[in-house]
Coordinates of C-alpha atoms in Angstrom, one line a residue:
Chain A
M245 CA -27.4 67.1 62.0
I246 CA -29.1 68.1 58.7
E247 CA -27.2 71.3 58.8
F248 CA -23.9 69.5 59.2
F249 CA -24.5 67.4 56.1
S250 CA -25.5 70.4 54.0
I251 CA -22.3 72.2 55.0
T252 CA -20.0 69.3 54.1
S253 CA -21.6 68.7 50.7
L254 CA -21.3 72.4 49.9
I255 CA -17.6 72.4 50.7
K256 CA -17.0 69.2 48.6
T257 CA -18.7 70.7 45.5
N258 CA -16.8 73.9 45.7
I259 CA -13.5 72.1 46.0
S260 CA -14.1 69.7 43.1
N261 CA -15.2 72.5 40.9
S262 CA -12.1 74.5 41.7
V263 CA -9.8 71.5 41.1
L264 CA -11.4 70.6 37.7
S265 CA -11.1 74.1 36.5
E266 CA -7.4 74.1 37.1
I267 CA -6.7 71.0 34.9
P268 CA -4.8 72.3 31.8
E269 CA -6.4 71.8 28.5
S270 CA -3.3 70.1 27.1
I271 CA -3.9 67.1 29.3
T272 CA -7.4 66.6 27.9
N273 CA -6.0 66.8 24.3
I274 CA -3.3 64.2 25.0
S275 CA -5.9 61.7 26.3
N276 CA -7.9 62.1 23.1
E277 CA -4.8 61.4 21.0
V278 CA -3.7 58.4 23.1
L279 CA -7.0 56.5 23.1
P280 CA -7.3 55.1 19.5
E281 CA -10.5 54.7 17.6
I282 CA -12.2 51.1 17.7
P283 CA -10.6 49.3 14.7
K284 CA -12.9 48.1 12.0
S285 CA -10.8 45.1 11.2
I286 CA -8.2 42.8 12.8
N287 CA -5.2 41.2 11.2
V288 CA -5.2 37.4 11.7
I289 CA -2.2 35.6 10.2
G290 CA -1.7 38.3 7.7
T291 CA -5.3 38.7 6.7
D292 CA -7.4 41.7 7.7
I293 CA -10.7 40.5 9.0
E294 CA -13.6 42.7 9.8
L295 CA -14.7 42.7 13.5
L296 CA -18.2 41.8 12.5
R297 CA -17.0 38.8 10.6
I298 CA -14.9 37.7 13.6
V299 CA -18.0 37.9 15.8
S300 CA -20.0 35.9 13.2
T301 CA -17.2 33.3 13.1
L302 CA -17.3 32.9 16.8
I303 CA -21.1 32.5 16.7
I304 CA -20.7 29.8 14.0
L305 CA -18.2 28.0 16.2
L306 CA -20.5 28.2 19.2
V307 CA -23.5 27.0 17.4
G308 CA -21.5 24.2 15.8
F309 CA -20.2 23.0 19.2
I310 CA -23.7 23.1 20.7
F311 CA -25.1 21.3 17.7
A312 CA -22.4 18.6 17.9
K313 CA -23.0 18.0 21.5
L314 CA -26.8 17.7 21.1
F315 CA -26.4 15.5 18.0
K316 CA -24.0 13.2 19.9
R317 CA -26.5 12.9 22.7
L318 CA -29.3 12.1 20.2
V319 CA -27.2 9.4 18.4
T320 CA -26.2 7.8 21.7
R321 CA -29.8 7.6 22.7
R322 CA -31.1 6.3 19.3
S323 CA -28.4 3.7 18.8
K324 CA -28.5 2.4 22.4
K325 CA -30.6 -0.6 21.5
Q326 CA -28.9 -1.4 18.1
L327 CA -25.3 -1.2 19.2
P328 CA -23.3 -2.6 22.1
H329 CA -22.5 0.0 24.7
N330 CA -18.8 0.5 23.9
I331 CA -19.4 0.7 20.2
N332 CA -22.3 3.1 20.7
I333 CA -20.0 5.5 22.7
S334 CA -17.2 5.3 20.1
F335 CA -19.7 5.8 17.3
S336 CA -21.3 8.9 18.8
K337 CA -17.9 10.3 19.7
T338 CA -16.7 9.9 16.1
I339 CA -19.8 11.7 14.9
Y340 CA -19.2 14.5 17.4
Y341 CA -15.6 15.1 16.3
I342 CA -16.6 15.0 12.6
I343 CA -19.2 17.8 13.3
I344 CA -16.6 19.7 15.3
A345 CA -14.1 19.4 12.4
I346 CA -16.7 20.5 9.8
T347 CA -17.7 23.5 12.1
V348 CA -14.1 24.6 12.5
F349 CA -13.3 24.4 8.8
S350 CA -16.5 26.2 7.9
A351 CA -15.8 28.9 10.4
I352 CA -12.3 29.4 9.2
G353 CA -13.5 29.5 5.6
Y354 CA -16.2 32.1 6.5
S355 CA -13.8 34.3 8.4
G356 CA -11.5 34.5 5.3
I357 CA -8.3 33.6 7.1
N358 CA -5.7 32.7 4.6
L359 CA -4.2 29.4 5.8
S360 CA -1.7 29.1 3.0
G361 CA 1.0 30.4 5.4
L362 CA 0.2 27.5 7.7
V363 CA 0.4 24.9 5.0
V364 CA 4.2 24.4 5.2
A365 CA 4.2 24.5 9.0
G366 CA 1.1 22.3 9.0
G367 CA 2.7 19.7 6.8
A368 CA 5.6 19.3 9.3
I369 CA 3.2 19.3 12.3
G370 CA 1.1 16.8 10.4
I371 CA 4.0 14.4 10.0
I372 CA 4.8 14.7 13.7
I373 CA 1.2 14.2 14.7
G374 CA 1.0 11.3 12.3
F375 CA 3.9 9.5 13.9
A376 CA 2.6 10.3 17.4
T377 CA -1.0 9.0 16.6
Q378 CA 0.0 6.1 14.4
S379 CA -0.7 3.6 17.2
L380 CA -3.8 5.4 18.2
F381 CA -5.3 5.0 14.7
S382 CA -4.0 1.5 14.4
N383 CA -5.9 0.6 17.6
L384 CA -9.0 2.4 16.4
I385 CA -9.0 0.5 13.2
S386 CA -8.3 -2.8 15.0
G387 CA -11.1 -2.0 17.4
L388 CA -13.4 -1.6 14.4
F389 CA -12.2 -5.0 12.9
L390 CA -12.7 -6.6 16.3
Y391 CA -16.2 -5.4 16.3
I392 CA -16.8 -6.8 12.8
D393 CA -15.0 -10.1 13.4
K394 CA -16.4 -10.6 17.0
P395 CA -13.8 -13.1 18.2
F396 CA -15.2 -12.7 21.7
K397 CA -17.8 -10.8 23.7
I398 CA -17.8 -9.5 27.3
G399 CA -17.7 -12.3 29.8
D400 CA -16.1 -14.9 27.5
P401 CA -13.2 -16.9 28.9
V402 CA -10.3 -16.5 26.4
L403 CA -6.7 -17.3 25.9
I404 CA -4.6 -14.9 23.9
T405 CA -1.4 -16.2 22.6
G406 CA 1.1 -15.1 19.9
K407 CA 3.1 -12.0 20.3
L408 CA 2.1 -11.3 23.9
P409 CA 2.8 -13.3 27.0
E410 CA -0.3 -15.6 27.3
I411 CA -3.4 -13.9 28.6
A412 CA -5.9 -16.2 30.1
G413 CA -9.0 -14.7 31.6
N414 CA -12.5 -13.3 31.1
V415 CA -13.1 -10.3 28.8
T416 CA -14.4 -7.4 30.9
K417 CA -14.4 -4.4 28.6
I418 CA -14.0 -3.7 24.9
T419 CA -13.4 -0.1 23.9
S420 CA -12.4 1.5 20.6
L421 CA -8.8 1.6 21.7
S422 CA -8.3 -1.4 24.0
C423 CA -9.6 -4.5 25.6
R424 CA -9.6 -5.4 29.3
F425 CA -9.3 -8.8 30.7
K426 CA -9.8 -10.1 34.2
L427 CA -7.1 -12.8 34.5
F428 CA -7.9 -16.0 36.4
N429 CA -5.4 -14.8 39.0
G430 CA -7.7 -11.9 39.8
T431 CA -5.7 -9.1 38.2
E432 CA -6.9 -6.9 35.3
V433 CA -4.9 -6.5 32.1
R434 CA -5.4 -3.9 29.4
L435 CA -4.3 -4.7 25.9
P436 CA -4.3 -2.4 22.9
N437 CA -6.7 -3.5 20.2
S438 CA -4.0 -3.8 17.6
E439 CA -2.1 -6.3 19.8
V440 CA -5.3 -8.3 20.4
F441 CA -6.4 -8.3 16.8
T442 CA -3.0 -9.6 15.5
S443 CA -2.8 -12.3 18.2
E444 CA -4.1 -15.8 18.4
I445 CA -7.4 -15.8 20.3
H446 CA -8.8 -19.0 21.8
N447 CA -12.4 -18.5 22.9
F448 CA -13.6 -21.2 25.3
Y449 CA -17.2 -20.0 25.6
N450 CA -18.2 -20.8 22.1
T451 CA -17.9 -24.4 22.6
V452 CA -20.3 -26.7 24.5
V453 CA -17.7 -29.2 25.5
R454 CA -13.9 -29.2 25.7
R455 CA -11.4 -32.0 25.6
I456 CA -8.9 -32.4 28.5
E457 CA -5.6 -33.8 27.4
V458 CA -3.4 -35.3 30.0
A459 CA 0.0 -36.9 29.4
V460 CA 1.5 -39.2 32.0
G461 CA 4.7 -41.2 32.0
V462 CA 5.0 -44.5 33.8
S463 CA 8.0 -46.6 34.5
Y464 CA 8.9 -49.3 32.0
K465 CA 8.6 -51.9 34.7
H466 CA 4.8 -51.6 34.8
D467 CA 2.3 -53.4 32.6
A468 CA 0.9 -50.6 30.4
T469 CA -2.4 -52.4 29.9
Q470 CA -2.9 -52.6 33.7
V471 CA -2.1 -48.9 34.0
I472 CA -4.6 -48.0 31.3
K473 CA -7.2 -50.0 33.1
I474 CA -6.6 -48.1 36.3
I475 CA -6.8 -44.8 34.5
N476 CA -10.0 -45.9 32.8
E477 CA -11.6 -46.6 36.1
I478 CA -10.7 -43.1 37.4
I479 CA -12.3 -41.6 34.3
S480 CA -15.4 -43.7 34.5
N481 CA -16.0 -42.8 38.2
N482 CA -16.3 -39.1 37.3
E483 CA -19.9 -38.6 36.3
F484 CA -19.2 -35.3 34.5
I485 CA -16.8 -36.9 32.0
L486 CA -18.8 -37.5 28.8
V487 CA -19.4 -41.1 27.7
V488 CA -19.9 -39.9 24.1
P489 CA -17.4 -39.0 22.7
S490 CA -15.7 -41.8 24.5
P491 CA -12.5 -41.1 26.5
K492 CA -9.3 -42.3 24.8
I493 CA -6.4 -43.7 26.8
Y494 CA -3.4 -45.0 24.9
V495 CA 0.3 -45.4 24.9
N496 CA 1.6 -42.5 22.9
E497 CA 5.3 -43.1 22.9
F498 CA 8.2 -44.8 24.5
G499 CA 10.1 -42.0 26.1
D500 CA 13.7 -41.9 27.3
S501 CA 12.7 -42.7 30.9
S502 CA 9.0 -43.6 30.7
V503 CA 6.2 -45.1 28.7
N504 CA 4.1 -42.1 27.9
I505 CA 0.3 -42.5 28.1
N506 CA -2.1 -40.0 26.7
I507 CA -5.5 -39.5 28.3
W508 CA -8.1 -37.6 26.3
F509 CA -11.6 -37.0 27.5
W510 CA -14.5 -34.5 27.0
V511 CA -16.2 -32.5 29.6
P512 CA -18.7 -29.6 29.6
T513 CA -16.7 -26.4 29.0
K514 CA -17.8 -24.9 32.3
L515 CA -16.2 -27.7 34.3
W516 CA -13.0 -28.0 32.3
F517 CA -10.7 -26.7 34.9
D518 CA -12.4 -28.3 37.9
I519 CA -12.4 -31.7 36.3
K520 CA -8.8 -31.4 35.1
M521 CA -7.7 -30.6 38.6
E522 CA -9.7 -33.5 40.1
I523 CA -8.5 -36.1 37.6
L524 CA -4.8 -35.2 37.9
E525 CA -5.0 -35.4 41.6
E526 CA -6.9 -38.7 41.4
I527 CA -4.4 -40.2 39.0
K528 CA -1.5 -39.3 41.3
K529 CA -3.3 -40.7 44.3
T530 CA -4.2 -43.9 42.6
F531 CA -0.7 -44.4 41.2
D532 CA 0.7 -43.9 44.7
L533 CA -1.7 -46.5 46.1
N534 CA -0.9 -49.0 43.4
N535 CA 2.9 -48.3 43.6
I536 CA 2.9 -47.1 40.0
E537 CA 6.0 -45.1 39.4
I538 CA 6.1 -41.8 37.5
P539 CA 9.8 -41.7 36.6
F540 CA 12.0 -38.7 36.3
P541 CA 14.6 -38.4 33.5
Q542 CA 17.6 -40.6 34.2
R543 CA 20.9 -41.1 32.4
S544 CA 23.2 -44.1 32.9
I545 CA 26.8 -43.2 32.4
H546 CA 29.3 -46.1 31.7
I547 CA 32.9 -45.2 32.2
N548 CA 35.5 -47.5 30.4
K549 CA 38.8 -47.6 32.1
Chain B
M59 CA -53.4 -40.0 48.6
I60 CA -52.1 -42.5 51.0
M61 CA -51.0 -41.6 54.5
M62 CA -48.1 -43.7 55.5
E63 CA -46.8 -44.9 58.8
K64 CA -43.4 -43.5 59.8
E65 CA -40.3 -45.1 58.3
S66 CA -42.3 -47.2 55.9
I67 CA -42.3 -45.5 52.6
N68 CA -41.3 -47.3 49.5
L69 CA -43.8 -46.2 47.0
Y70 CA -44.4 -42.9 45.2
K71 CA -47.3 -40.6 45.5
T72 CA -47.1 -40.9 49.2
F73 CA -46.7 -38.1 51.6
E74 CA -46.1 -37.6 55.2
I75 CA -46.8 -34.6 57.5
L76 CA -44.4 -33.5 60.1
S77 CA -46.3 -34.2 63.3
D78 CA -43.8 -34.1 66.1
D79 CA -40.1 -33.3 66.1
S80 CA -39.0 -35.3 63.1
L81 CA -40.0 -37.2 60.0
K82 CA -38.1 -40.0 58.4
I83 CA -38.6 -41.6 55.0
N84 CA -36.4 -44.4 53.6
I85 CA -36.1 -45.1 49.9
L86 CA -33.6 -47.8 49.0
D87 CA -30.3 -46.7 50.5
Y88 CA -31.4 -43.2 51.0
E89 CA -32.7 -41.7 54.2
I90 CA -34.8 -38.6 54.1
N91 CA -35.4 -36.5 57.2
L92 CA -37.2 -33.4 58.2
L93 CA -35.9 -32.3 61.5
T94 CA -37.2 -29.5 63.7
N95 CA -35.1 -27.7 66.2
K96 CA -34.9 -23.9 65.8
N97 CA -35.4 -24.3 62.1
I98 CA -36.9 -27.0 60.0
V99 CA -34.0 -28.8 58.3
Y100 CA -34.5 -31.1 55.3
Q101 CA -31.7 -33.7 55.1
R102 CA -30.9 -36.5 52.7
K103 CA -28.3 -39.2 53.6
N104 CA -26.7 -41.8 51.4
N105 CA -23.7 -43.6 52.8
N106 CA -21.6 -40.8 54.1
E107 CA -23.0 -38.1 51.8
V108 CA -25.4 -35.6 53.4
T109 CA -27.4 -32.9 51.7
K110 CA -29.1 -30.3 53.9
T111 CA -31.6 -27.5 53.2
I112 CA -33.1 -25.2 55.8
I113 CA -36.8 -24.5 55.3
L114 CA -38.1 -21.3 56.6
A115 CA -41.8 -21.8 57.2
K116 CA -44.5 -20.0 59.1
D117 CA -46.3 -22.9 60.5
K118 CA -44.0 -25.9 60.9
D119 CA -46.8 -28.3 61.9
K120 CA -48.3 -28.1 58.5
I121 CA -45.1 -29.0 56.6
G122 CA -44.7 -32.4 55.0
L123 CA -42.8 -34.2 52.3
M124 CA -44.0 -36.0 49.2
I125 CA -41.9 -38.3 47.0
Y126 CA -42.7 -38.4 43.3
P127 CA -40.7 -39.3 40.2
I128 CA -39.6 -36.4 37.9
T129 CA -37.9 -36.3 34.5
S130 CA -36.2 -33.0 35.0
I131 CA -32.7 -34.3 35.6
E132 CA -31.0 -31.1 36.4
N133 CA -27.7 -30.0 37.8
N134 CA -26.6 -26.6 38.8
K135 CA -23.3 -26.9 36.9
F136 CA -24.3 -26.9 33.2
N137 CA -27.4 -27.1 31.1
I138 CA -28.8 -30.4 30.0
D139 CA -30.5 -30.4 26.6
G140 CA -32.0 -33.9 26.4
F141 CA -31.8 -37.6 26.6
Y142 CA -29.3 -39.6 24.5
L143 CA -30.8 -43.1 24.4
K144 CA -28.6 -45.7 22.8
F145 CA -30.3 -48.9 21.9
K146 CA -28.5 -51.9 23.3
D147 CA -29.5 -53.8 20.1
E148 CA -29.8 -51.9 16.8
I149 CA -33.3 -51.6 15.3
L150 CA -33.9 -52.5 11.7
L151 CA -37.0 -50.9 10.3
D152 CA -38.3 -52.3 7.0
S153 CA -39.3 -50.0 4.1
K154 CA -42.7 -48.3 4.4
Q155 CA -43.2 -49.9 7.8
N156 CA -44.8 -48.6 11.0
S157 CA -43.7 -49.8 14.4
E158 CA -44.4 -49.1 18.0
F159 CA -42.4 -49.9 21.0
T160 CA -41.6 -48.6 24.5
I161 CA -38.3 -47.6 26.1
G162 CA -37.4 -46.4 29.6
I163 CA -36.1 -42.9 30.0
P164 CA -34.1 -42.0 33.1
I165 CA -36.0 -40.3 35.9
Q166 CA -35.1 -38.8 39.2
I167 CA -36.8 -39.0 42.5
G168 CA -38.3 -35.7 43.5
V169 CA -38.8 -34.6 47.1
F170 CA -41.6 -32.0 47.3
K171 CA -42.6 -29.9 50.2
I172 CA -46.3 -30.1 50.8
K173 CA -48.8 -28.3 52.9
K174 CA -51.1 -30.3 55.2
D175 CA -54.2 -28.5 54.2
Y176 CA -53.7 -28.8 50.4
K177 CA -52.3 -32.2 50.2
K178 CA -50.5 -31.5 47.0
M179 CA -47.0 -30.7 45.9
D180 CA -45.8 -27.2 46.9
K181 CA -42.2 -26.9 45.9
L182 CA -39.5 -29.3 44.7
I183 CA -36.9 -29.1 47.4
D184 CA -34.6 -31.9 46.3
S185 CA -34.1 -34.5 43.6
F186 CA -31.7 -37.3 43.2
S187 CA -30.9 -40.3 41.0
I188 CA -30.6 -43.8 42.1
D189 CA -28.6 -44.7 39.0
K190 CA -25.3 -43.0 38.3
I191 CA -26.0 -40.4 35.6
S192 CA -23.8 -40.3 32.5
Y193 CA -23.6 -37.6 30.0
G194 CA -23.1 -37.7 26.2
L195 CA -22.7 -35.1 23.5
Y196 CA -25.0 -35.2 20.5
G197 CA -23.6 -33.2 17.6
E198 CA -20.4 -31.1 17.3
P199 CA -18.4 -29.8 20.3
Q200 CA -19.2 -26.2 19.2
K201 CA -22.9 -26.5 18.6
G202 CA -23.9 -29.9 20.1
F203 CA -26.2 -30.8 22.9
I204 CA -25.2 -32.3 26.2
C205 CA -27.6 -35.1 27.0
I206 CA -28.2 -37.6 29.7
Y207 CA -26.8 -40.8 28.2
K208 CA -28.3 -44.2 28.7
E209 CA -28.3 -47.5 27.0
V210 CA -31.8 -48.8 26.6
E211 CA -33.7 -51.9 25.7
I212 CA -36.9 -51.8 23.8
N213 CA -40.1 -53.3 25.1
K214 CA -38.8 -54.3 28.5
N215 CA -41.2 -56.3 30.6
K216 CA -40.7 -54.2 33.7
Y217 CA -39.3 -50.8 34.2
D218 CA -37.6 -50.0 37.5
I219 CA -39.9 -47.4 39.2
Y220 CA -36.9 -45.7 40.9
K221 CA -34.8 -45.4 37.7
E222 CA -37.0 -45.1 34.6
A223 CA -40.3 -44.2 33.2
E224 CA -41.9 -45.8 30.2
I225 CA -42.4 -43.8 27.1
K226 CA -44.1 -44.9 23.9
I227 CA -42.3 -44.5 20.5
K228 CA -44.0 -44.7 17.2
I229 CA -41.7 -44.9 14.3
K230 CA -42.5 -44.9 10.5
N231 CA -40.1 -45.5 7.7
N232 CA -41.2 -43.6 4.6
L233 CA -38.2 -44.8 2.5
K234 CA -38.1 -47.5 0.0
K235 CA -35.2 -49.1 1.8
P236 CA -34.9 -50.5 5.3
V237 CA -33.1 -48.3 7.8
K238 CA -31.1 -49.1 10.9
I239 CA -31.6 -47.0 14.0
N240 CA -29.2 -47.2 16.9
K241 CA -30.0 -44.2 19.0
I242 CA -32.7 -41.7 19.7
I243 CA -32.2 -38.2 21.1
I244 CA -35.2 -36.8 23.0
P245 CA -35.1 -33.1 23.9
M246 CA -35.6 -32.3 27.5
N247 CA -39.1 -31.2 27.4
E248 CA -42.3 -30.7 29.2
Y249 CA -42.7 -34.4 30.0
V250 CA -44.5 -35.3 33.1
V251 CA -44.1 -38.6 34.8
E252 CA -47.2 -40.2 36.2
Y253 CA -47.0 -43.0 38.7
D254 CA -49.5 -45.7 37.9
E255 CA -50.4 -46.9 41.3
K256 CA -52.4 -49.8 40.1
N257 CA -49.7 -51.3 37.9
K258 CA -46.8 -49.9 39.9
Y259 CA -44.9 -48.3 37.2
N260 CA -44.0 -44.8 35.9
V261 CA -45.3 -43.6 32.6
I262 CA -44.5 -40.5 30.6
N263 CA -47.6 -38.6 29.4
G264 CA -46.5 -38.4 25.8
T265 CA -45.7 -40.3 22.7
I266 CA -42.7 -39.7 20.5
K267 CA -43.5 -40.0 16.8
I268 CA -40.6 -40.6 14.5
E269 CA -40.7 -40.5 10.7
V270 CA -37.8 -41.4 8.5
D271 CA -38.0 -39.3 5.4
S272 CA -34.5 -39.3 4.2
R273 CA -31.3 -41.2 4.8
Y274 CA -29.7 -38.0 6.2
D275 CA -32.1 -36.9 8.8
L276 CA -34.9 -38.1 10.9
Q277 CA -38.0 -36.2 11.8
Q278 CA -39.1 -36.5 15.4
I279 CA -42.4 -35.2 16.6
I280 CA -43.0 -35.3 20.3
K281 CA -46.6 -35.3 21.3
I282 CA -47.4 -34.4 24.8
D283 CA -50.7 -36.0 25.9
E284 CA -53.0 -34.3 28.3
M285 CA -52.6 -35.1 31.9
S286 CA -54.9 -37.7 33.2
E287 CA -57.5 -36.2 35.6
S288 CA -57.1 -38.8 38.2
I289 CA -53.8 -37.4 39.5
E290 CA -54.0 -34.3 41.6
L291 CA -50.6 -32.8 41.2
V292 CA -48.9 -29.5 40.7
I293 CA -46.8 -30.2 37.6
V294 CA -43.3 -29.0 37.5
K295 CA -42.6 -27.8 33.9
F296 CA -39.3 -28.0 32.3
T297 CA -38.7 -25.4 29.8
N298 CA -35.1 -25.5 28.9
I299 CA -35.9 -26.4 25.3
K300 CA -32.9 -25.9 23.1
L301 CA -32.6 -29.2 21.2
I302 CA -34.2 -28.0 18.0
R303 CA -32.2 -28.0 14.9
N304 CA -34.6 -26.5 12.4
G305 CA -36.6 -23.4 12.9
T306 CA -37.1 -21.5 16.1
I307 CA -38.9 -22.6 19.2
S308 CA -40.6 -20.7 22.0
H309 CA -40.6 -21.8 25.6
N310 CA -44.4 -22.3 25.4
Q311 CA -44.3 -24.6 22.4
T312 CA -45.5 -28.1 23.3
L313 CA -45.2 -29.9 20.0
P314 CA -41.7 -29.4 18.9
D315 CA -40.2 -31.0 15.8
F316 CA -36.7 -32.3 16.2
I317 CA -34.5 -33.3 13.3
M318 CA -31.7 -35.7 14.2
E319 CA -28.6 -35.5 12.2
H320 CA -27.1 -37.9 9.6
G321 CA -26.2 -41.2 11.1
Y322 CA -29.2 -41.6 13.3

C-alpha cells in the first residue's frame, strides 16, 4: 500500500514539472502587464481621493453611526422620566438623525470630495424632496405644538370637529406625526397632527361636570306648564342629576308645528352619555303614558277654487 | 356588644353571627340576609331591588354581620369630594362674634362582615342610604367639586339615626361687619361616626371651625378629635381628600384647611 502511494506521487510531480516547464515565457509577461498596480487614489465625483483617506472616511462614518446609536439609547433612558413616552422617542430619534447628519457632512468634508458639482442637481432634488416632505414637516411641527399646547392626553374623551368629519372617541396614541383615536363605535382612526392641530378640539375629561341639553317639541294643544312639571319630575327622580346648578326647563320658542321646550341639566362628566340616554327614553315613555304628543312638521294647504 | 335575637335588629352597633342556614336583619324597609347554600350569599332587599354579594370564607360558622353608620358616602361611578350643606334658613353672624351650633351631615348605613372570635368589624361589604342622595357642584364646572347636597337645619332637637350624624360647627366672624352664611362645604374627610348608645344618636368625632377673615373667602379648619376609647371598632378611613383650594395636601393630613370661595 505504501509503495503504491509513493509511486503515484512520483508520477504526479514529474508530470507537473514537465507541464510547467513547457509554458511559454510570453504568457507570464502578459499576465504581469494585464494586472495593474494597486491605485494610490480613487476618483470620486471628479476628485482624486487617496485610498487611505477613503478608509479613514469610512471609519469616521462607522464611528459616527455607532456613537449616534449609543447616544440615542442614552438620551432615551435619561429622559424616560422627564418626557412622555412618545415625545421621548421622537426626541431621541431627532438627536440620532442630527448626529448622523453631522457625521456624514464631516466625513464628506474630510474626504475632500468636491460637492460643487452636486449643488445644481441637489437644488433640484431639494425642491422635489421639499414638496414631497412638506406634509411630513408640517405634521412634525404640529406634533411639537400639540405637545406644547396639550389640548388632550392619552385616554381623554374628545370630539374633534372643523375640517374633518367629526371624530368622537378616546385618545389612544400621540406620536410626532399623528394621533390615534379609538372611536366610540370601536374603530381606530389615525389623524395627521396638522389636521388635529388646526381643528376644533373639545376635551370632555377636563371638566368635572357637563351639561346635557335636550330640546323637545310638544303639540300646541297641551298645557306647557303641565309638560314642564312632568319633565321636572323625571329630572328630579334621577339621583345623578345635580341639584346645584339647578336644572332649567323652559319654553324656548313657538315652532311651526310645536312648542319647543329646552331641558338643561348638569351631570358628572363620566355619566353624561348614560344619563342622556336614560332621560330621553324616560321623557318619551312618560309622554306616551300621559298622551303628550310630539308633533311632526305639518303644512295646511288651502286651495281656492 | 349586644347579641340580638333574630329578625329583631333596629339599632346600630349590633351584630349577629350566622348560626344555622341563614341570618336575617331588618332595618326600616330594608331586609338584609346572609344565606348559606354552596356559598355564603349576602343579600339586601328593598322593594323589588336586590343586591347580592358572594362571600368566600373558610369557616362559614364564624361569619356574621354588623350594622353601623358610616360617613363615606361613595359610589363606584364618580368621585365625591365633600358635603354641600345648604342652610334652610340663612345665618347672620354679627361682627367680631363667636358662635357654635350643630348640623346633621348625611350618613349611610354600613354593613360589615365580622368574625365571631374577634367581635369587631372585619370588612365593609355593603352600604346604603335611607334618604335619596342628591349631588351638587361647588365651584366651576371645570375645577369644581361634586358634593353630596343636603338642606340642613341648625341645632335640631333630634337627628335621625339612620340618615344623619351630628357635627359641631364653631364659627367666628373677624370682620367689622356682620356676614350672612347660607351654605357650608365640608370636604369628605376622615370623619368617623360614633353611635352613642345611651342617647341613641350618631355623632361625628370632630369639630368644624370656621373663621371669616374677609368678605371674599372663608377659612375652614376641620379638627378631627381622637376616637373615644369606649368603642371598639375598626375604623374605615376615607382618604379621597381633594377639596382643598389653597396649598397641597397629603392623604395622611388630618387637619386640612379649606377655603370657601366668594359668596359663602
